[in-house]
Each structure stands twice: as structure tokens, then as C-alpha cells.
Amino acid sequence: MNIQAAPFSKPVLFFIIPSLKGGGAERVIISLANYFNKNNFQSVLISLNNDVPAYEIDDDVKVFYLTDRQKSSFIYRLYHIAETFFKLIKLLRTQKPVCALSFITSANVWTGITCWLTRVPYIVSERTSPDRSVIRFNYLRKQLALNLYKRAEAVVVSAKGVEDCLLKDKDFKVLTNIVRITNAVTIFPLPSEEKVHHRRFILGVGRLAYVKGFDILIEAYAKSGLTDVDLIIVGDGEERANLVCQIFNLGLRERVLLPGSKNNLQDYYNQAEMFVLPSRNEGYPNALVEAMSFGCPSIAVDCNFGPSEIINNGKNGILVKRGSIIDLADAMHRLAGDEVLKTTLGNQARVISQTNHPDKILGEWETLIKKHIAATATAAQLTNSQPAL
């Protein structure tokens, strides 16, 4: 990583995240970097790990990768910690950002420490259930995170449930700087007319990870009795081998497909009979918002957090009780056979294209960041204007 003094004529904003691999948080932070770079800022994207970006980054957005975690031995972990710390400090001192924005707990902690040391204003964002991240920390790590979050200009959450979860904790309930900004609808290219599958299909989209619950979806599909509708799960991840084994054991090799990641998701959303979100946990599920924006009738497990804030059960989608595979199977079977219900839910789902339009959501981010930049500049002017004693 070649770090040089910032030659930028525009104010610099840092966007910091653990990785730029595929995922909802990665898509959002890249969208923010692209947006601000077009709006009188120089965006600098910083990935703590060296990964190939899953989404398109504008050419004039600067991108830095801090470390390449190839080995996991204790010595290498210490090396990567030191490397991350010193490179991030150097970037903050040479690029001189007016504000740093970080996504996901590990990046939030790194950002808080280094920005505090370099006196750079920072905003952190929790993107999933705090029960799975900061609240589970041991005492020392939790107190460190709490103090860094209290010093932040804002702690941004994407769902009310995430905010409530933070504030119910006996330590984090002292936070007074929480701001809620939901995720914007992704603007895709227009769908093509080319068929992505030769039969009707149910769609799941996301990283193939345990928390995404695709094993639940496959089991529910097996119990649904649907033989004339296939199941396609688009995405890649560490659970692929386990899901393949599950599909084989259930005798569903011909009807459940795992085609990997796709760059034409708009065609899948547009052609699916329905979309199903089976997650065990979420922050604010992008895939659900995307599917609904295409008018795809959607079913979601009522997990923590997000689905119940997006779906009005029976109006613009169907919410299924968490932990009930039978209820999910029944909902899929009922929706597959009810054309009127599919049309009604799909039409109402499209409203999310307005409520979560990028102009609205990105405008909220812009207002937040500019507010704290202005407040910091005013405070600095007041400090500099004080007479020396």
C-alpha cells in the first residue's frame, strides 16, 4: 500500500470496513463512497483485509487494503494487528479526512481507536444484531467499544430493532448519539427478457452462511409439497458444501439449485414466483428490499432485525414465525397457489421503491455527515479564537 500525502482539492471522507467482499454492508458503504465522491468530496475506501470488491467502485474513489490475512498463527495475528494499526494511523495523518465512517463492529473499533488518537471525527455503524457482536464482547473489549461509541459523532443503525437491542444492554443504554438510517433500494439495470431458468422458481439470495438460514429454506421447501416449482439460491459462502449435502440427502438435486453469485440479480427478482428470506439474524436485509422493489411477492422469517419493519404482514408480504419450518413451508405452498395474493402482495411491495429511494436515504447520510463536519469545524474555530493565557 503506497500512502502519500493527500493531493486532494476537495475535503476527504474515509469509508472503513473489514472487507469489500459481497454482502449488504459492503454494498451500502460502496454506494456511499460513490455518492459522496460525486458530491464535492474525495472518497477514500479502506478495507482492513485484502479482498476483491464484489461491487463496482467508481474509478476516482481511492481504495486502500491494509493487510492480507493469509495465516492465522499467533505471531501472524500480532503482525496483522500492528500492520493494521500503523497503516490506518498513517492514512489518517497523510490523507487528513474531515470525517471517517465505519461499518461493522471490528472496523468500528479500529476506526474509533485511530481517529481518537489522530483527532479525526468519526461515525460508526452497527449493521447486524448487537447480540452477535458488541454485546457478546468480554468485559474489557465491551468497555473499549462502549467508550469509542460514546466518543463517536453518531452511532448509525439500520433498523429500530438494532437500536432497541443496543439500548436494552445495561452498558450501552447510556448512548445518546444513535441515529437510524435504513438501507436504500439498489438501482439495478433493467431486467432482460432472457429466461434465467426453464421452470417456475422460488428465490433466495444471500451469502451462504449459517446465519442466513438457507438450510431452513431448503428443509421448508422439501416439506412444502411443491413439485412444479424449483428453488434457486443465489450466492456463495462457507456453507455451500453443507447445503449441497442437505440437498442430496433430501433427494432434491434436480429441483434445488445453487448457481453461485450472479451479476444479473434483477432478472432473478423479476422472474421469480416469490422471494423467501429465511435468515436467523439480520440487520436490515438488502435482498428483501431489492426483491420487493421488483414487485416480487415476498415471505420473510420474523428474525432480529428488519423484516417486521419492512413487511406489514398480509399487506405487502408475509411474515413467518421464527423457528417454525412448518409455518414457512405452509406459507410457500399457499402463496405458490394463490395468484390473487401474489399480485396483491407484489403491487404493495413496490412501494418500497419510493420509501427507500436512494435519493432519500443517501440524502439522510449526507445531512448527518455534513452536520458533524460543520459542528467540528465550528468547535475548532472557537478553540483557535480563544486568547492564549
Coordinates of C-alpha atoms in Angstrom, one line a residue:
M1 CA 0.0 0.0 0.0
N2 CA 1.6 3.2 -1.2
I3 CA 0.5 6.1 1.2
Q4 CA 1.3 9.6 0.1
A5 CA 0.2 13.0 1.3
A6 CA -3.3 13.9 0.1
P7 CA -3.2 16.0 -3.1
F8 CA -6.9 16.5 -3.0
S9 CA -8.6 19.8 -3.5
K10 CA -11.8 18.5 -2.1
P11 CA -12.5 17.5 1.5
V12 CA -11.7 13.9 2.1
L13 CA -14.1 11.3 3.6
F14 CA -12.9 7.9 4.8
F15 CA -15.2 4.8 4.5
I16 CA -13.8 1.9 6.5
I17 CA -15.0 -1.7 6.5
P18 CA -13.4 -5.1 7.3
S19 CA -13.8 -6.4 3.8
L20 CA -15.2 -5.4 0.4
K21 CA -16.4 -8.9 -0.4
G22 CA -20.1 -9.5 -1.2
G23 CA -22.6 -8.6 1.4
G24 CA -25.2 -6.0 2.3
A25 CA -22.9 -3.7 4.4
E26 CA -20.3 -3.8 1.6
R27 CA -22.8 -2.8 -1.0
V28 CA -24.1 0.1 1.2
I29 CA -20.7 1.5 2.0
I30 CA -19.5 1.4 -1.6
S31 CA -22.7 3.1 -2.6
L32 CA -22.0 5.9 -0.1
A33 CA -18.4 6.3 -1.2
N34 CA -19.5 6.6 -4.9
Y35 CA -22.2 9.0 -3.9
F36 CA -20.1 11.4 -1.9
N37 CA -17.3 11.3 -4.5
K38 CA -19.8 12.7 -7.0
N39 CA -20.9 15.4 -4.5
N40 CA -17.9 17.6 -3.7
F41 CA -15.9 15.1 -1.6
Q42 CA -13.0 12.9 -2.3
S43 CA -14.0 9.4 -1.1
V44 CA -11.3 7.0 0.3
L45 CA -12.4 3.4 0.8
I46 CA -10.4 1.4 3.3
S47 CA -10.7 -2.3 3.6
L48 CA -9.0 -3.9 6.6
N49 CA -8.5 -7.1 4.6
N50 CA -7.3 -7.6 1.0
D51 CA -10.3 -8.9 -0.8
V52 CA -11.6 -8.5 -4.3
P53 CA -14.5 -5.9 -4.2
A54 CA -17.9 -7.5 -5.0
Y55 CA -19.5 -4.3 -6.3
E56 CA -18.5 -1.6 -8.7
I57 CA -16.4 1.2 -7.3
D58 CA -16.1 4.5 -9.2
D59 CA -12.7 5.0 -10.8
D60 CA -11.8 8.1 -8.9
V61 CA -12.6 6.7 -5.5
K62 CA -9.3 5.9 -3.8
V63 CA -9.1 2.3 -2.4
F64 CA -6.6 1.0 0.2
Y65 CA -6.2 -2.5 1.6
L66 CA -4.4 -2.7 4.9
T67 CA -3.4 -6.3 5.4
D68 CA -3.6 -9.7 3.7
R69 CA -4.5 -12.3 6.3
Q70 CA -3.1 -15.5 4.8
K71 CA -2.1 -17.2 8.1
S72 CA -3.8 -17.4 11.5
S73 CA -0.9 -18.3 13.8
F74 CA -0.5 -16.2 17.0
I75 CA 2.6 -14.4 15.6
Y76 CA 0.9 -13.6 12.3
R77 CA -2.2 -12.3 14.2
L78 CA 0.1 -9.9 16.2
Y79 CA 1.7 -8.8 13.0
H80 CA -1.6 -8.1 11.3
I81 CA -2.8 -6.1 14.3
A82 CA 0.3 -4.0 14.2
E83 CA 0.1 -3.6 10.5
T84 CA -3.5 -2.5 10.6
F85 CA -2.9 0.0 13.4
F86 CA 0.1 1.7 11.9
K87 CA -1.2 1.8 8.3
L88 CA -4.5 3.2 9.4
I89 CA -2.8 5.9 11.6
K90 CA -0.6 6.8 8.6
L91 CA -3.6 7.1 6.3
L92 CA -5.4 9.4 8.7
R93 CA -2.4 11.6 9.1
T94 CA -1.5 11.8 5.4
Q95 CA -4.9 11.9 3.8
K96 CA -6.4 14.2 6.5
P97 CA -10.1 13.3 6.3
V98 CA -12.7 15.7 7.6
C99 CA -14.6 12.6 8.9
A100 CA -14.4 8.8 8.9
L101 CA -17.4 6.5 8.6
S102 CA -17.0 2.8 9.5
F103 CA -19.3 -0.2 9.1
I104 CA -19.3 -3.4 11.2
T105 CA -18.0 -3.8 14.7
S106 CA -14.4 -4.7 14.1
A107 CA -13.9 -1.8 11.8
N108 CA -15.8 0.5 14.2
V109 CA -13.3 -0.4 17.0
W110 CA -10.2 0.2 14.7
T111 CA -11.7 3.5 13.5
G112 CA -12.6 4.7 17.0
I113 CA -9.1 4.0 18.3
T114 CA -7.1 5.5 15.5
C115 CA -9.5 8.5 14.9
W116 CA -9.3 9.3 18.7
L117 CA -5.5 9.3 18.6
T118 CA -5.4 11.5 15.5
R119 CA -8.4 13.7 16.5
V120 CA -10.4 12.9 13.4
P121 CA -14.3 13.0 13.8
Y122 CA -15.8 9.6 13.2
I123 CA -19.2 7.9 12.8
V124 CA -19.7 4.2 13.4
S125 CA -22.5 1.9 12.2
E126 CA -23.8 -1.4 13.6
R127 CA -25.1 -3.4 10.6
T128 CA -26.5 -6.5 12.4
S129 CA -27.8 -7.7 15.8
P130 CA -25.6 -6.3 18.6
D131 CA -26.4 -9.6 20.4
R132 CA -24.0 -11.2 17.9
S133 CA -21.3 -8.5 18.2
V134 CA -20.6 -5.8 20.8
I135 CA -22.9 -7.1 23.5
R136 CA -21.1 -10.5 23.3
F137 CA -17.7 -9.0 23.9
N138 CA -15.8 -9.8 27.1
Y139 CA -15.7 -7.1 29.7
L140 CA -12.6 -5.2 28.6
R141 CA -13.4 -5.3 24.9
K142 CA -17.0 -4.3 25.6
Q143 CA -15.9 -1.3 27.7
L144 CA -13.5 -0.3 24.9
A145 CA -16.2 -0.4 22.3
L146 CA -18.6 1.5 24.6
N147 CA -16.2 4.3 25.2
L148 CA -15.4 4.5 21.5
Y149 CA -19.1 4.6 20.6
K150 CA -19.7 7.3 23.1
R151 CA -17.0 9.4 21.5
A152 CA -18.4 8.9 18.0
E153 CA -20.3 11.8 16.3
A154 CA -23.0 9.3 15.8
V155 CA -23.8 5.5 16.0
V156 CA -25.9 4.7 13.0
V157 CA -28.2 1.7 12.9
S158 CA -30.3 0.5 10.0
A159 CA -33.3 -0.8 12.0
K160 CA -35.2 0.2 15.1
G161 CA -34.7 -3.3 16.4
V162 CA -30.9 -2.8 16.4
E163 CA -31.3 0.4 18.3
D164 CA -33.6 -1.2 20.9
C165 CA -31.1 -4.1 21.2
L166 CA -28.3 -1.8 22.0
L167 CA -30.2 0.3 24.5
K168 CA -31.6 -2.7 26.4
D169 CA -28.0 -3.6 27.4
K170 CA -27.0 -2.3 30.8
D171 CA -23.8 -0.7 29.4
F172 CA -24.9 0.6 26.0
K173 CA -28.1 2.1 27.3
V174 CA -26.1 5.3 28.1
L175 CA -25.7 6.0 24.4
T176 CA -27.4 9.3 23.3
N177 CA -25.9 9.5 19.8
I178 CA -27.8 6.8 18.0
V179 CA -29.2 7.7 14.6
R180 CA -31.4 5.4 12.4
I181 CA -31.0 5.3 8.6
T182 CA -32.5 2.4 6.7
N183 CA -30.9 0.9 3.6
A184 CA -31.7 2.3 0.2
V185 CA -33.1 0.3 -2.7
T186 CA -30.4 -0.9 -5.1
I187 CA -30.8 0.6 -8.5
F188 CA -30.3 -2.3 -11.0
P189 CA -30.1 -2.3 -14.8
L190 CA -33.5 -3.0 -16.5
P191 CA -34.3 -6.8 -16.4
S192 CA -33.7 -8.7 -19.7
E193 CA -36.3 -10.9 -21.3
E194 CA -33.9 -13.9 -21.3
K195 CA -35.1 -16.7 -19.0
V196 CA -32.8 -17.5 -16.1
H197 CA -34.5 -20.9 -15.5
H198 CA -36.7 -23.1 -17.6
R199 CA -39.3 -23.7 -14.8
R200 CA -41.1 -21.6 -12.2
F201 CA -38.9 -21.0 -9.2
I202 CA -38.7 -19.7 -5.6
L203 CA -35.8 -17.4 -5.0
G204 CA -33.4 -17.0 -2.1
V205 CA -30.4 -14.5 -2.3
G206 CA -27.5 -14.0 0.1
R207 CA -24.2 -15.2 1.4
L208 CA -24.2 -19.0 2.0
A209 CA -23.6 -18.7 5.7
Y210 CA -25.4 -20.3 8.7
V211 CA -26.9 -17.0 9.9
K212 CA -28.7 -16.6 6.5
G213 CA -30.7 -19.8 7.2
F214 CA -30.7 -21.4 3.8
D215 CA -30.7 -24.8 5.4
I216 CA -34.1 -23.8 6.9
L217 CA -35.4 -22.7 3.5
I218 CA -34.3 -26.0 1.9
E219 CA -36.0 -28.0 4.6
A220 CA -39.2 -25.9 4.4
Y221 CA -39.2 -26.3 0.6
A222 CA -38.9 -30.1 1.0
K223 CA -41.9 -30.1 3.3
S224 CA -44.0 -27.7 1.2
G225 CA -45.1 -30.4 -1.3
L226 CA -44.3 -28.1 -4.2
T227 CA -43.2 -30.3 -7.1
D228 CA -43.8 -27.9 -10.0
V229 CA -41.8 -25.0 -8.6
D230 CA -38.0 -25.2 -8.2
L231 CA -35.8 -23.4 -5.6
I232 CA -32.9 -21.3 -6.6
I233 CA -30.5 -19.8 -4.0
V234 CA -28.1 -17.2 -5.5
G235 CA -24.9 -16.6 -3.6
D236 CA -21.6 -18.1 -2.4
G237 CA -20.2 -18.8 1.0
E238 CA -18.7 -21.2 3.5
E239 CA -21.9 -23.2 3.9
R240 CA -22.1 -24.3 0.3
A241 CA -20.7 -27.9 1.0
N242 CA -23.2 -28.4 3.8
L243 CA -26.1 -27.2 1.7
V244 CA -25.1 -29.4 -1.2
C245 CA -25.1 -32.4 1.2
Q246 CA -28.5 -31.4 2.6
I247 CA -29.9 -31.1 -1.0
F248 CA -28.5 -34.6 -1.9
N249 CA -29.8 -36.2 1.3
L250 CA -33.3 -34.8 0.7
G251 CA -33.3 -36.1 -2.9
L252 CA -33.7 -32.6 -4.3
R253 CA -30.7 -32.4 -6.6
E254 CA -32.9 -31.7 -9.7
R255 CA -35.1 -29.1 -8.0
V256 CA -32.8 -27.0 -5.7
L257 CA -30.1 -25.1 -7.4
L258 CA -27.1 -23.2 -6.1
P259 CA -25.8 -21.3 -9.1
G260 CA -23.3 -19.1 -7.1
S261 CA -23.2 -15.3 -7.3
K262 CA -24.8 -13.6 -10.2
N263 CA -24.4 -10.1 -11.7
N264 CA -27.9 -10.1 -13.2
L265 CA -29.9 -10.4 -9.9
Q266 CA -32.6 -8.1 -11.5
D267 CA -33.6 -10.9 -13.8
Y268 CA -33.9 -13.4 -10.9
Y269 CA -36.0 -11.0 -8.9
N270 CA -38.2 -10.1 -11.9
Q271 CA -38.9 -13.7 -12.9
A272 CA -39.2 -15.5 -9.5
E273 CA -42.6 -16.7 -8.3
M274 CA -41.7 -15.5 -4.9
F275 CA -38.7 -14.5 -2.8
V276 CA -38.0 -16.0 0.6
L277 CA -35.8 -14.6 3.4
P278 CA -35.1 -17.4 5.9
S279 CA -32.4 -15.7 8.0
R280 CA -31.7 -16.4 11.6
N281 CA -30.5 -12.9 12.1
E282 CA -30.4 -9.7 10.1
G283 CA -29.6 -6.0 10.4
Y284 CA -31.8 -4.7 7.6
P285 CA -32.0 -7.2 4.8
N286 CA -31.0 -5.7 1.5
A287 CA -32.1 -8.7 -0.5
L288 CA -35.7 -8.4 0.8
V289 CA -35.8 -4.7 -0.1
E290 CA -34.4 -5.5 -3.5
A291 CA -37.0 -8.3 -4.2
M292 CA -39.9 -6.2 -3.1
S293 CA -38.8 -3.2 -5.3
F294 CA -39.3 -5.5 -8.3
G295 CA -42.8 -6.4 -7.1
C296 CA -41.7 -10.0 -6.2
P297 CA -44.1 -11.4 -3.6
S298 CA -42.0 -12.0 -0.5
I299 CA -42.0 -14.2 2.6
A300 CA -39.6 -13.5 5.5
V301 CA -38.9 -15.2 8.8
D302 CA -39.6 -12.7 11.5
C303 CA -36.0 -12.7 12.8
N304 CA -34.0 -10.0 14.5
F305 CA -33.9 -7.5 12.9
G306 CA -35.5 -5.7 10.0
P307 CA -38.2 -7.9 8.4
S308 CA -41.0 -6.8 10.7
E309 CA -40.1 -3.2 10.0
I310 CA -40.2 -3.8 6.2
I311 CA -43.2 -6.2 5.9
N312 CA -46.7 -5.4 7.0
N313 CA -47.9 -8.9 7.3
G314 CA -50.5 -9.8 4.8
K315 CA -50.3 -6.4 3.1
N316 CA -47.0 -6.1 1.3
G317 CA -45.6 -9.5 2.2
I318 CA -45.8 -12.5 4.6
L319 CA -44.0 -12.8 8.0
V320 CA -43.5 -16.2 9.3
K321 CA -42.9 -17.1 13.0
R322 CA -39.2 -17.5 13.8
G323 CA -38.2 -21.2 14.3
S324 CA -41.2 -22.7 12.5
I325 CA -40.2 -24.6 9.4
I326 CA -43.7 -25.9 9.0
D327 CA -45.2 -22.4 9.0
L328 CA -42.6 -21.4 6.4
A329 CA -43.5 -24.4 4.3
D330 CA -47.2 -23.7 4.6
A331 CA -46.7 -20.0 3.6
M332 CA -44.7 -21.0 0.5
H333 CA -47.3 -23.6 -0.5
R334 CA -50.2 -21.1 0.0
L335 CA -48.5 -18.3 -1.9
A336 CA -47.5 -20.5 -4.8
G337 CA -51.1 -21.5 -5.4
D338 CA -52.8 -18.1 -5.0
E339 CA -52.3 -15.8 -8.0
V340 CA -54.5 -13.1 -6.5
L341 CA -52.5 -13.0 -3.3
K342 CA -49.2 -12.9 -5.3
T343 CA -50.4 -10.0 -7.3
T344 CA -51.7 -8.0 -4.3
L345 CA -48.5 -8.5 -2.3
G346 CA -46.3 -7.7 -5.3
N347 CA -48.1 -4.5 -6.1
Q348 CA -47.9 -3.3 -2.5
A349 CA -44.3 -4.4 -2.2
R350 CA -43.2 -2.0 -5.0
V351 CA -44.0 1.0 -2.7
I352 CA -40.6 0.4 -1.1
S353 CA -39.0 1.8 -4.2
Q354 CA -40.3 5.2 -3.0
T355 CA -39.9 4.9 0.8
N356 CA -36.3 3.6 0.4
H357 CA -35.3 5.5 -2.7
P358 CA -31.5 6.2 -2.9
D359 CA -32.1 9.9 -3.2
K360 CA -33.9 9.9 0.1
I361 CA -31.6 7.6 2.0
L362 CA -28.3 9.0 0.7
G363 CA -29.6 12.4 1.4
E364 CA -30.1 11.4 5.1
W365 CA -26.4 10.2 5.2
E366 CA -25.3 13.5 3.6
T367 CA -27.2 15.6 6.1
L368 CA -25.7 13.6 9.0
I369 CA -22.1 13.8 7.8
K370 CA -22.2 17.4 6.8
K371 CA -23.9 18.3 10.2
H372 CA -21.0 16.8 12.1
I373 CA -18.3 18.2 9.8
A374 CA -19.8 21.7 10.3
A375 CA -20.0 21.2 14.1
T376 CA -16.4 20.1 14.3
A377 CA -15.2 23.0 12.2
T378 CA -17.1 25.5 14.4
A379 CA -15.6 24.0 17.5
A380 CA -12.1 24.2 16.0
Q381 CA -12.6 27.8 15.1
L382 CA -13.8 28.7 18.6
T383 CA -10.8 26.9 20.1
N384 CA -8.4 28.7 17.8
S385 CA -10.0 32.1 18.5
Q386 CA -9.5 31.8 22.3
P387 CA -6.8 34.2 23.5
A388 CA -3.6 32.5 24.8
L389 CA -3.2 32.6 28.5

